[in-house]
């Protein structure tokens, strides 16, 4: 298994983006990304431009669409059959989500706390959902300098945390919501996916199984070993509660550094957090850290903190690991 | 080669009609090779004034209430335009989803045929039968917005 950086929320001229499909792919590669999801608003037409050659020579692309509906935006990836969004009402999103899942698709809630209509039409999530067990991921961080935006991303983190606390297994993603290549004045982010191979289907499987990490810059390192079960643990894994885990935590300060080093990342601390975001263990990241941690029943995840552009903030976090009694 | 008008719409839509899709049947005769859709709406933008300021303030206080509103400080929020956003989508006679042009320009022309299609739509053979045009009213901020649609068939 290897970790690859991905951008899972992109637009082209097939909707309101400024990229052609090949230009988007080339631009993603130039930014050191190793996979993208193409998620144009309400259309699949851009997917017809994806070729084996583009995937092999430039970047593998997960097939997707952004449901740009009236009361929320939803990322639908790798779905066998087109499921129509145009007749969804605020009360029957559950049924649509089930239909997507029945067709093999992945469901991700996009930027749930973005400013909504009419400034950004349908951008804030206002659909009723009770079938949260059908939702694969939430775009917990989106946009520029995500950790700073409490209104947009802090509230999405709180929403995600409370769903995890209720027992739902939901992965996290970052979405740049990439429409054009602009000059960076602050860090963006990416989603790291743990994949067997760099293919769209392995990328989709990582999201489906919750093997993701989100960062604004350096790649988080979470090498976690369950000595009793003699296996390496990835986000999304289910492990027995009470098994002592040996963790090597850090941040890779080399990978893609051209993308983020000018924003001055100083990693300081890794925290293992559980229900309610409570800190269960922590270690200083200087330069790496070893931690022995025995999880109680429930979910836990790792948050990497430090400074970015002189501001103290979270730099990265993993999707949850699940410990069962 | 000749053209035939298959469908026209010229009517005002009001703010209460936003957040909905309106579907219209398009009867496509045999031997049609291409569909063209001319779509426009007017105005695009809500002019500055009390209605604009109230609508913007209501939107920001709904979606970025305190304490998050302080994150908007220093941003030129009063300069953000409030605009109408309407889009068209299309389904073939066999109910297949052909696509949608989700983008902002208020004057658009689209062409769909077996060999090619405007971006947003998939190339599709124009089979005889009842096609369906969708008008997605994502945002109607002016009262009213005048919508114009003309769908033509191109025949050999
Ligand atoms: Zn969106
Ligand atoms: Zn988007």
Short mmCIF file of C-alpha atoms and ligand atoms in Angstrom, two decimals:
data_model
loop_
_atom_site.label_atom_id
_atom_site.label_comp_id
_atom_site.label_asym_id
_atom_site.label_seq_id
_atom_site.Cartn_x
_atom_site.Cartn_y
_atom_site.Cartn_z
CA UNK A 1 0.00 0.00 0.00
CA UNK A 2 1.27 3.49 -0.80
CA UNK A 3 -0.06 6.99 -0.10
CA UNK A 4 -0.72 9.17 -3.13
CA UNK A 5 -1.83 12.83 -3.22
CA UNK A 6 -5.14 13.46 -4.95
CA UNK A 7 -7.53 16.28 -5.76
CA UNK A 8 -11.06 14.96 -5.60
CA UNK A 9 -13.12 17.99 -6.64
CA UNK A 10 -12.47 19.53 -10.07
CA UNK A 11 -14.33 21.34 -12.86
CA UNK A 12 -13.67 21.88 -16.55
CA UNK A 13 -15.27 23.68 -19.49
CA UNK A 14 -17.90 20.93 -19.46
CA UNK A 15 -19.43 22.96 -16.62
CA UNK A 16 -18.11 26.26 -15.24
CA UNK A 17 -14.39 25.47 -14.95
CA UNK A 18 -11.76 27.12 -17.11
CA UNK A 19 -9.74 23.97 -17.89
CA UNK A 20 -10.12 21.62 -20.79
CA UNK A 21 -9.97 18.04 -19.54
CA UNK A 22 -6.38 17.47 -20.79
CA UNK A 23 -5.26 20.82 -19.32
CA UNK A 24 -6.75 19.97 -15.95
CA UNK A 25 -4.92 16.64 -15.97
CA UNK A 26 -1.64 18.25 -16.97
CA UNK A 27 -2.02 20.96 -14.36
CA UNK A 28 -2.76 18.41 -11.64
CA UNK A 29 0.36 16.48 -12.59
CA UNK A 30 2.41 19.68 -12.55
CA UNK A 31 1.22 20.31 -8.99
CA UNK A 32 2.55 16.91 -7.97
CA UNK A 33 -0.84 15.24 -7.71
CA UNK A 34 -1.06 11.58 -8.62
CA UNK A 35 -4.80 11.19 -9.02
CA UNK A 36 -7.84 13.38 -9.53
CA UNK A 37 -11.59 12.95 -9.59
CA UNK A 38 -13.37 14.79 -12.39
CA UNK A 39 -16.58 16.17 -10.89
CA UNK A 40 -18.19 18.63 -13.28
CA UNK A 41 -21.51 20.16 -12.26
CA UNK A 42 -24.46 18.04 -13.36
CA UNK A 43 -22.77 16.49 -16.36
CA UNK A 44 -20.78 13.42 -17.33
CA UNK A 45 -19.76 14.71 -20.75
CA UNK A 46 -16.17 15.46 -19.71
CA UNK A 47 -15.66 11.80 -18.88
CA UNK A 48 -15.86 10.99 -22.60
CA UNK A 49 -12.49 12.73 -22.98
CA UNK A 50 -10.76 10.37 -20.57
CA UNK A 51 -8.52 7.93 -22.36
CA UNK A 52 -6.20 5.15 -21.27
CA UNK A 53 -3.36 7.22 -22.63
CA UNK A 54 -4.27 10.24 -20.49
CA UNK A 55 -4.51 7.99 -17.46
CA UNK A 56 -1.18 6.31 -18.20
CA UNK A 57 0.86 9.29 -19.41
CA UNK A 58 -0.59 12.10 -17.31
CA UNK A 59 -2.78 11.17 -14.36
CA UNK A 60 -5.40 8.56 -13.45
CA UNK A 61 -8.88 10.08 -13.14
CA UNK A 62 -11.77 8.83 -11.04
CA UNK A 63 -15.05 9.31 -12.90
CA UNK A 64 -17.44 11.58 -11.08
CA UNK A 65 -20.04 14.31 -11.11
CA UNK A 66 -20.97 17.02 -8.65
CA UNK A 67 -24.67 16.98 -8.01
CA UNK A 68 -25.27 20.69 -8.06
CA UNK A 69 -28.71 20.61 -6.58
CA UNK A 70 -30.83 23.31 -5.00
CA UNK A 71 -30.11 22.56 -1.33
CA UNK A 72 -26.67 21.00 -1.40
CA UNK A 73 -23.81 19.78 -3.55
CA UNK A 74 -22.87 16.13 -3.51
CA UNK A 75 -19.89 14.41 -5.08
CA UNK A 76 -20.81 11.13 -6.76
CA UNK A 77 -17.86 9.02 -7.91
CA UNK A 78 -17.49 5.78 -9.79
CA UNK A 79 -21.24 5.25 -10.19
CA UNK A 80 -22.31 2.59 -12.69
CA UNK A 81 -25.57 4.21 -13.80
CA UNK A 82 -26.45 7.87 -13.93
CA UNK A 83 -28.78 8.73 -11.07
CA UNK A 84 -30.84 11.86 -11.67
CA UNK A 85 -30.66 14.71 -9.18
CA UNK A 86 -33.24 17.01 -10.78
CA UNK A 87 -36.27 15.61 -8.99
CA UNK A 88 -34.77 15.34 -5.51
CA UNK A 89 -36.60 17.23 -2.79
CA UNK A 90 -35.20 18.24 0.57
CA UNK A 91 -36.84 15.25 2.23
CA UNK A 92 -35.91 12.38 -0.10
CA UNK A 93 -32.14 12.57 -0.43
CA UNK A 94 -31.84 9.29 1.50
CA UNK A 95 -33.55 7.46 -1.35
CA UNK A 96 -31.21 9.03 -3.92
CA UNK A 97 -28.14 8.19 -1.87
CA UNK A 98 -29.30 4.57 -1.63
CA UNK A 99 -29.83 4.49 -5.38
CA UNK A 100 -26.26 5.72 -5.99
CA UNK A 101 -24.84 3.17 -3.59
CA UNK A 102 -26.91 0.41 -5.21
CA UNK A 103 -25.22 1.35 -8.50
CA UNK A 104 -21.79 0.99 -6.95
CA UNK A 105 -21.23 4.74 -6.57
CA UNK A 106 -19.52 6.67 -3.83
CA UNK A 107 -21.32 9.48 -2.04
CA UNK A 108 -19.46 12.49 -0.65
CA UNK A 109 -21.01 15.63 0.82
CA UNK A 110 -19.27 18.65 -0.73
CA UNK A 111 -18.40 21.83 1.24
CA UNK A 112 -21.36 21.40 3.63
CA UNK A 113 -20.97 24.83 5.27
CA UNK A 114 -20.18 27.00 2.28
CA UNK A 115 -22.26 30.15 1.92
CA UNK A 116 -25.48 29.13 0.16
CA UNK A 117 -28.00 30.67 -2.21
CA UNK A 118 -28.16 33.10 -3.83
CA UNK A 119 -24.46 33.91 -3.39
CA UNK A 120 -23.46 30.35 -4.20
CA UNK A 121 -26.48 28.41 -5.36
CA UNK A 122 -27.16 25.34 -3.26
CA UNK A 123 -23.63 25.37 -1.87
CA UNK A 124 -24.64 24.89 1.78
CA UNK A 125 -25.88 21.40 2.67
CA UNK A 126 -29.59 21.66 3.62
CA UNK A 127 -30.88 18.21 2.66
CA UNK A 128 -32.26 15.98 5.37
CA UNK A 129 -30.21 12.81 5.62
CA UNK A 130 -30.82 9.96 8.01
CA UNK A 131 -29.05 7.25 6.00
CA UNK A 132 -25.60 8.51 7.04
CA UNK A 133 -24.34 4.93 6.94
CA UNK A 134 -24.64 5.23 3.13
CA UNK A 135 -22.46 8.34 2.95
CA UNK A 136 -18.84 7.46 2.19
CA UNK A 137 -17.13 10.74 2.87
CA UNK A 138 -17.51 14.37 3.76
CA UNK A 139 -15.40 17.14 2.26
CA UNK A 140 -14.40 18.25 5.73
CA UNK A 141 -11.88 20.76 4.42
CA UNK A 142 -12.32 22.76 1.25
CA UNK A 143 -10.97 25.89 -0.35
CA UNK A 144 -7.92 27.99 0.39
CA UNK A 145 -6.13 27.80 3.78
CA UNK A 146 -8.86 25.47 5.03
CA UNK A 147 -7.80 25.30 8.68
CA UNK A 148 -8.36 29.03 9.14
CA UNK A 149 -11.96 29.05 7.99
CA UNK A 150 -14.01 28.05 11.00
CA UNK A 151 -17.29 29.07 9.39
CA UNK A 152 -16.75 26.91 6.34
CA UNK A 153 -14.54 24.11 7.61
CA UNK A 154 -14.71 24.24 11.41
CA UNK A 155 -18.42 23.63 11.24
CA UNK A 156 -17.87 20.80 8.74
CA UNK A 157 -15.38 19.23 11.19
CA UNK A 158 -17.97 19.51 13.98
CA UNK A 159 -20.63 17.91 11.79
CA UNK A 160 -18.28 15.07 10.85
CA UNK A 161 -17.19 14.56 14.47
CA UNK A 162 -20.77 14.31 15.69
CA UNK A 163 -21.62 11.75 12.99
CA UNK A 164 -18.57 9.69 13.97
CA UNK A 165 -19.65 9.95 17.60
CA UNK A 166 -23.04 8.54 16.61
CA UNK A 167 -21.25 5.51 15.20
CA UNK A 168 -21.27 6.28 11.47
CA UNK A 169 -18.15 5.41 9.53
CA UNK A 170 -17.39 8.33 7.27
CA UNK A 171 -14.07 9.24 5.68
CA UNK A 172 -12.77 12.78 5.24
CA UNK A 173 -11.64 14.46 2.06
CA UNK A 174 -10.23 17.79 1.03
CA UNK A 175 -11.66 19.52 -2.04
CA UNK A 176 -10.01 22.43 -3.76
CA UNK A 177 -13.13 22.77 -5.89
CA UNK A 178 -10.68 23.47 -8.65
CA UNK A 179 -12.09 25.65 -11.44
CA UNK A 180 -8.94 27.37 -12.75
CA UNK A 181 -5.25 27.49 -12.09
CA UNK A 182 -4.64 30.67 -10.15
CA UNK A 183 -1.64 31.99 -8.31
CA UNK A 184 -1.52 30.67 -4.74
CA UNK A 185 -1.50 33.27 -1.99
CA UNK A 186 -2.14 30.71 0.72
CA UNK A 187 -1.95 26.94 0.92
CA UNK A 188 -4.59 24.76 -0.63
CA UNK A 189 -4.65 21.12 0.35
CA UNK A 190 -5.05 17.63 -0.95
CA UNK A 191 -6.37 14.25 0.03
CA UNK A 192 -3.92 11.41 0.41
CA UNK A 193 -5.30 8.02 -0.57
CA UNK A 194 -3.72 4.70 0.43
CA UNK A 195 -3.82 2.56 -2.69
CA UNK A 196 -2.47 -0.76 -3.88
CA UNK A 197 -1.95 0.68 -7.35
CA UNK A 198 -2.37 4.10 -8.91
CA UNK A 199 -5.57 3.27 -10.74
CA UNK A 200 -8.94 5.01 -10.53
CA UNK A 201 -10.55 1.88 -9.12
CA UNK A 202 -7.92 1.64 -6.36
CA UNK A 203 -8.46 5.34 -5.62
CA UNK A 204 -12.20 4.81 -5.36
CA UNK A 205 -11.60 1.78 -3.13
CA UNK A 206 -9.45 3.87 -0.77
CA UNK A 207 -12.29 6.38 -0.39
CA UNK A 208 -14.85 3.60 -0.01
CA UNK A 209 -12.81 1.96 2.73
CA UNK A 210 -11.88 5.20 4.45
CA UNK A 211 -8.12 5.06 3.76
CA UNK A 212 -7.65 8.81 3.49
CA UNK A 213 -5.76 11.66 5.09
CA UNK A 214 -6.28 15.36 4.55
CA UNK A 215 -3.50 17.93 4.60
CA UNK A 216 -2.80 21.57 3.76
CA UNK A 217 0.82 20.79 3.01
CA UNK A 218 3.21 18.02 4.01
CA UNK A 219 2.13 14.41 3.86
CA UNK A 220 1.19 13.14 7.30
CA UNK A 221 2.97 9.98 8.38
CA UNK A 222 0.99 7.50 10.44
CA UNK A 223 2.73 4.15 10.57
CA UNK A 224 0.67 2.20 13.01
CA UNK A 225 1.35 -1.38 13.92
CA UNK A 226 -0.91 -3.69 15.85
CA UNK A 227 1.63 -6.04 17.45
CA UNK A 228 -0.96 -8.47 18.73
CA UNK A 229 -2.61 -8.89 15.33
CA UNK A 230 0.78 -8.47 13.62
CA UNK A 231 -0.45 -6.09 11.01
CA UNK A 232 -0.16 -2.54 9.81
CA UNK A 233 -3.22 -0.37 10.43
CA UNK A 234 -4.61 2.18 8.00
CA UNK A 235 -7.39 4.71 8.47
CA UNK A 236 -10.73 3.01 7.95
CA UNK A 237 -9.46 -0.23 9.54
CA UNK A 238 -11.39 -1.99 12.25
CA UNK A 239 -9.22 -3.31 15.05
CA UNK A 240 -9.93 -4.91 18.44
CA UNK A 241 -10.17 -2.33 21.22
CA UNK A 242 -7.46 -2.89 23.81
CA UNK A 243 -4.78 -4.03 21.38
CA UNK A 244 -1.70 -1.91 22.06
CA UNK A 245 -0.64 0.03 18.98
CA UNK A 246 2.80 1.26 18.20
CA UNK A 247 2.65 4.49 16.23
CA UNK A 248 5.32 6.31 14.29
CA UNK A 249 3.92 9.74 13.54
CA UNK A 250 5.47 12.56 11.58
CA UNK A 251 5.25 14.70 8.49
CA UNK A 252 7.14 14.14 5.28
CA UNK A 253 8.84 17.48 4.66
CA UNK A 254 10.10 16.51 1.21
CA UNK A 255 7.15 15.23 -0.79
CA UNK A 256 5.56 17.93 -2.99
CA UNK A 257 7.48 20.57 -1.01
CA UNK A 258 7.46 22.93 -3.99
CA UNK A 259 3.72 23.21 -3.50
CA UNK A 260 3.71 24.27 0.13
CA UNK A 261 7.14 25.18 1.49
CA UNK A 262 6.70 28.91 0.77
CA UNK A 263 3.86 28.96 3.31
CA UNK A 264 6.23 27.99 6.15
CA UNK A 265 4.87 24.83 7.70
CA UNK A 266 6.18 24.02 11.17
CA UNK A 267 4.73 20.73 12.44
CA UNK A 268 4.70 20.61 16.24
CA UNK A 269 2.30 18.09 17.66
CA UNK A 270 0.36 14.93 16.77
CA UNK A 271 -2.77 14.25 18.75
CA UNK A 272 -4.83 11.09 18.84
CA UNK A 273 -8.43 12.23 19.31
CA UNK A 274 -11.54 10.23 20.05
CA UNK A 275 -15.22 10.87 20.69
CA UNK A 276 -16.06 14.54 21.03
CA UNK A 277 -12.61 15.37 19.71
CA UNK A 278 -11.12 14.54 23.14
CA UNK A 279 -7.36 14.11 23.12
CA UNK A 280 -6.47 10.51 24.01
CA UNK A 281 -2.72 10.76 23.48
CA UNK A 282 -0.24 13.19 22.02
CA UNK A 283 3.37 13.46 21.03
CA UNK A 284 5.67 16.21 19.81
CA UNK A 285 6.71 15.96 16.17
CA UNK A 286 10.42 16.70 16.48
CA UNK A 287 11.11 15.51 13.84
CA UNK A 288 9.07 12.35 14.26
CA UNK A 289 7.37 10.76 17.20
CA UNK A 290 6.79 7.33 18.61
CA UNK A 291 3.69 6.70 20.59
CA UNK A 292 2.30 3.65 22.33
CA UNK A 293 -1.45 3.87 22.32
CA UNK A 294 -4.12 1.40 23.35
CA UNK A 295 -7.46 2.43 21.87
CA UNK A 296 -10.66 2.16 23.84
CA UNK A 297 -13.76 1.03 21.93
CA UNK A 298 -14.86 3.65 19.45
CA UNK A 299 -13.21 5.70 16.76
CA UNK A 300 -10.00 7.64 16.91
CA UNK A 301 -8.06 9.72 14.44
CA UNK A 302 -4.82 11.65 14.34
CA UNK A 303 -4.58 15.41 14.07
CA UNK A 304 -1.29 17.09 13.17
CA UNK A 305 -0.86 20.59 14.56
CA UNK A 306 1.69 23.32 14.17
CA UNK A 307 2.13 26.64 12.45
CA UNK A 308 1.44 27.75 8.92
CA UNK A 309 2.37 31.27 7.77
CA UNK A 310 2.94 32.05 11.43
CA UNK A 311 -0.54 30.99 12.47
CA UNK A 312 -1.11 28.12 14.92
CA UNK A 313 -3.54 25.63 13.38
CA UNK A 314 -4.23 22.05 12.39
CA UNK A 315 -2.10 21.10 9.40
CA UNK A 316 -3.50 17.68 8.62
CA UNK A 317 -5.63 14.86 9.95
CA UNK A 318 -6.39 11.25 9.19
CA UNK A 319 -9.75 9.62 8.61
CA UNK A 320 -10.89 7.56 11.59
CA UNK A 321 -9.72 4.16 12.73
CA UNK A 322 -12.36 2.03 14.41
CA UNK A 323 -11.73 0.01 17.56
CA UNK A 324 -14.36 -2.58 18.43
CA UNK A 325 -14.85 -4.17 21.85
CA UNK B 1 -30.60 20.75 -45.05
CA UNK B 2 -33.53 22.41 -43.36
CA UNK B 3 -34.49 23.47 -39.88
CA UNK B 4 -37.69 23.11 -37.98
CA UNK B 5 -38.62 24.75 -34.71
CA UNK B 6 -39.55 22.03 -32.24
CA UNK B 7 -40.09 24.06 -29.10
CA UNK B 8 -40.13 27.63 -27.91
CA UNK B 9 -40.54 29.24 -24.54
CA UNK B 10 -40.69 32.94 -23.79
CA UNK B 11 -41.94 33.67 -20.34
CA UNK B 12 -41.04 35.40 -17.12
CA UNK B 13 -40.02 33.40 -14.06
CA UNK B 14 -40.35 34.84 -10.60
CA UNK B 15 -38.21 34.41 -7.46
CA UNK B 16 -40.79 32.08 -5.91
CA UNK B 17 -40.15 29.70 -8.82
CA UNK B 18 -36.46 29.19 -8.08
CA UNK B 19 -34.94 25.99 -6.68
CA UNK B 20 -36.95 23.85 -9.07
CA UNK B 21 -36.55 22.12 -12.41
CA UNK B 22 -39.23 22.66 -15.04
CA UNK B 23 -39.50 19.94 -17.66
CA UNK B 24 -40.79 20.45 -21.20
CA UNK B 25 -41.46 17.74 -23.77
CA UNK B 26 -39.79 18.14 -27.17
CA UNK B 27 -41.41 16.17 -29.98
CA UNK B 28 -38.64 15.12 -32.34
CA UNK B 29 -39.76 13.87 -35.78
CA UNK B 30 -38.00 11.16 -37.74
CA UNK B 31 -34.80 11.81 -39.70
CA UNK B 32 -33.63 14.61 -37.44
CA UNK B 33 -29.83 14.79 -37.40
CA UNK B 34 -29.12 17.53 -34.96
CA UNK B 35 -30.76 19.53 -32.21
CA UNK B 36 -29.86 23.13 -31.49
CA UNK B 37 -30.84 24.88 -28.29
CA UNK B 38 -30.78 28.66 -28.07
CA UNK B 39 -31.20 29.65 -24.47
CA UNK B 40 -31.09 33.07 -22.88
CA UNK B 41 -32.37 34.95 -19.88
CA UNK B 42 -32.42 38.55 -18.87
CA UNK B 43 -31.37 40.29 -16.71
CA UNK B 44 -28.32 38.47 -15.38
CA UNK B 45 -27.54 40.61 -12.37
CA UNK B 46 -29.57 42.25 -9.64
CA UNK B 47 -28.79 45.95 -9.72
CA UNK B 48 -27.46 47.71 -6.66
CA UNK B 49 -30.14 49.09 -4.38
CA UNK B 50 -32.15 48.24 -1.31
CA UNK B 51 -33.35 44.85 -2.63
CA UNK B 52 -29.78 43.85 -3.41
CA UNK B 53 -28.43 44.97 -0.05
CA UNK B 54 -31.20 43.24 1.91
CA UNK B 55 -30.83 40.01 -0.03
CA UNK B 56 -27.06 39.96 0.42
CA UNK B 57 -27.30 40.75 4.13
CA UNK B 58 -29.92 38.02 4.62
CA UNK B 59 -27.76 35.47 2.81
CA UNK B 60 -24.63 36.29 4.80
CA UNK B 61 -26.38 36.31 8.16
CA UNK B 62 -28.08 33.01 7.39
CA UNK B 63 -24.96 31.18 6.25
CA UNK B 64 -22.21 32.96 8.19
CA UNK B 65 -23.82 33.95 11.50
CA UNK B 66 -21.69 35.23 14.37
CA UNK B 67 -19.03 34.31 15.36
CA UNK B 68 -18.19 33.13 11.83
CA UNK B 69 -19.25 36.44 10.31
CA UNK B 70 -15.97 37.95 11.49
CA UNK B 71 -14.22 35.80 8.89
CA UNK B 72 -15.88 37.94 6.25
CA UNK B 73 -14.42 41.16 7.68
CA UNK B 74 -12.08 42.86 5.30
CA UNK B 75 -13.54 41.02 2.33
CA UNK B 76 -15.33 43.19 -0.24
CA UNK B 77 -18.61 41.33 0.32
CA UNK B 78 -20.78 44.30 -0.68
CA UNK B 79 -19.18 44.06 -4.12
CA UNK B 80 -20.23 40.45 -4.67
CA UNK B 81 -22.82 40.46 -7.45
CA UNK B 82 -26.10 38.65 -6.96
CA UNK B 83 -27.02 36.96 -10.20
CA UNK B 84 -29.64 34.78 -11.76
CA UNK B 85 -28.46 31.28 -12.55
CA UNK B 86 -30.59 29.17 -14.86
CA UNK B 87 -29.38 26.19 -16.84
CA UNK B 88 -30.79 23.75 -19.38
CA UNK B 89 -30.52 19.97 -19.38
CA UNK B 90 -31.64 17.37 -21.87
CA UNK B 91 -32.91 13.79 -21.89
CA UNK B 92 -33.25 11.65 -25.02
CA UNK B 93 -36.46 9.92 -26.08
CA UNK B 94 -35.24 6.72 -24.41
CA UNK B 95 -34.88 8.72 -21.11
CA UNK B 96 -31.09 8.75 -21.27
CA UNK B 97 -29.55 11.80 -19.61
CA UNK B 98 -27.65 13.71 -22.30
CA UNK B 99 -26.30 16.39 -20.03
CA UNK B 100 -26.53 19.93 -18.85
CA UNK B 101 -24.68 23.18 -19.43
CA UNK B 102 -24.06 24.36 -15.90
CA UNK B 103 -22.40 27.70 -16.50
CA UNK B 104 -23.06 31.38 -16.03
CA UNK B 105 -23.33 33.17 -19.38
CA UNK B 106 -26.97 34.23 -19.89
CA UNK B 107 -26.89 33.58 -23.65
CA UNK B 108 -26.00 30.07 -24.73
CA UNK B 109 -26.23 27.98 -27.87
CA UNK B 110 -25.89 24.23 -27.77
CA UNK B 111 -25.82 21.60 -30.49
CA UNK B 112 -26.29 17.89 -30.06
CA UNK B 113 -25.84 15.23 -32.73
CA UNK B 114 -24.50 11.70 -33.01
CA UNK B 115 -21.03 12.88 -33.93
CA UNK B 116 -20.53 15.80 -31.59
CA UNK B 117 -22.11 17.91 -28.89
CA UNK B 118 -21.49 21.18 -27.11
CA UNK B 119 -19.63 20.82 -23.84
CA UNK B 120 -21.88 19.60 -21.07
CA UNK B 121 -23.83 17.33 -23.42
CA UNK B 122 -22.87 13.93 -24.76
CA UNK B 123 -22.95 13.20 -28.49
CA UNK B 124 -26.18 11.33 -29.11
CA UNK B 125 -28.11 10.09 -32.07
CA UNK B 126 -31.27 12.18 -32.45
CA UNK B 127 -33.95 9.54 -32.39
CA UNK B 128 -37.57 10.19 -33.12
CA UNK B 129 -39.79 10.51 -30.06
CA UNK B 130 -40.39 12.69 -27.05
CA UNK B 131 -37.25 14.24 -25.72
CA UNK B 132 -37.26 16.30 -22.55
CA UNK B 133 -35.75 19.68 -21.84
CA UNK B 134 -35.09 20.65 -18.23
CA UNK B 135 -34.86 24.24 -17.08
CA UNK B 136 -33.05 24.38 -13.75
CA UNK B 137 -33.84 27.58 -11.86
CA UNK B 138 -30.91 27.65 -9.44
CA UNK B 139 -31.27 31.32 -8.53
CA UNK B 140 -33.82 33.94 -9.49
CA UNK B 141 -32.87 37.17 -7.78
CA UNK B 142 -34.68 39.60 -10.10
CA UNK B 143 -38.45 39.86 -10.29
CA UNK B 144 -38.91 38.65 -12.91
CA UNK B 145 -36.29 37.06 -15.12
CA UNK B 146 -37.37 36.65 -18.75
CA UNK B 147 -36.45 33.25 -20.16
CA UNK B 148 -36.18 32.46 -23.84
CA UNK B 149 -35.63 28.98 -25.25
CA UNK B 150 -35.79 27.84 -28.85
CA UNK B 151 -35.09 24.23 -29.78
CA UNK B 152 -34.70 23.43 -33.47
CA UNK B 153 -34.27 20.19 -35.35
CA UNK B 154 -31.91 20.07 -38.28
CA UNK B 155 -32.90 17.63 -41.04
CA UNK B 156 -31.06 16.21 -43.99
ZN1 LIG C 1 -20.05 22.71 -5.13
ZN1 LIG C 2 -17.50 22.13 -7.24
#
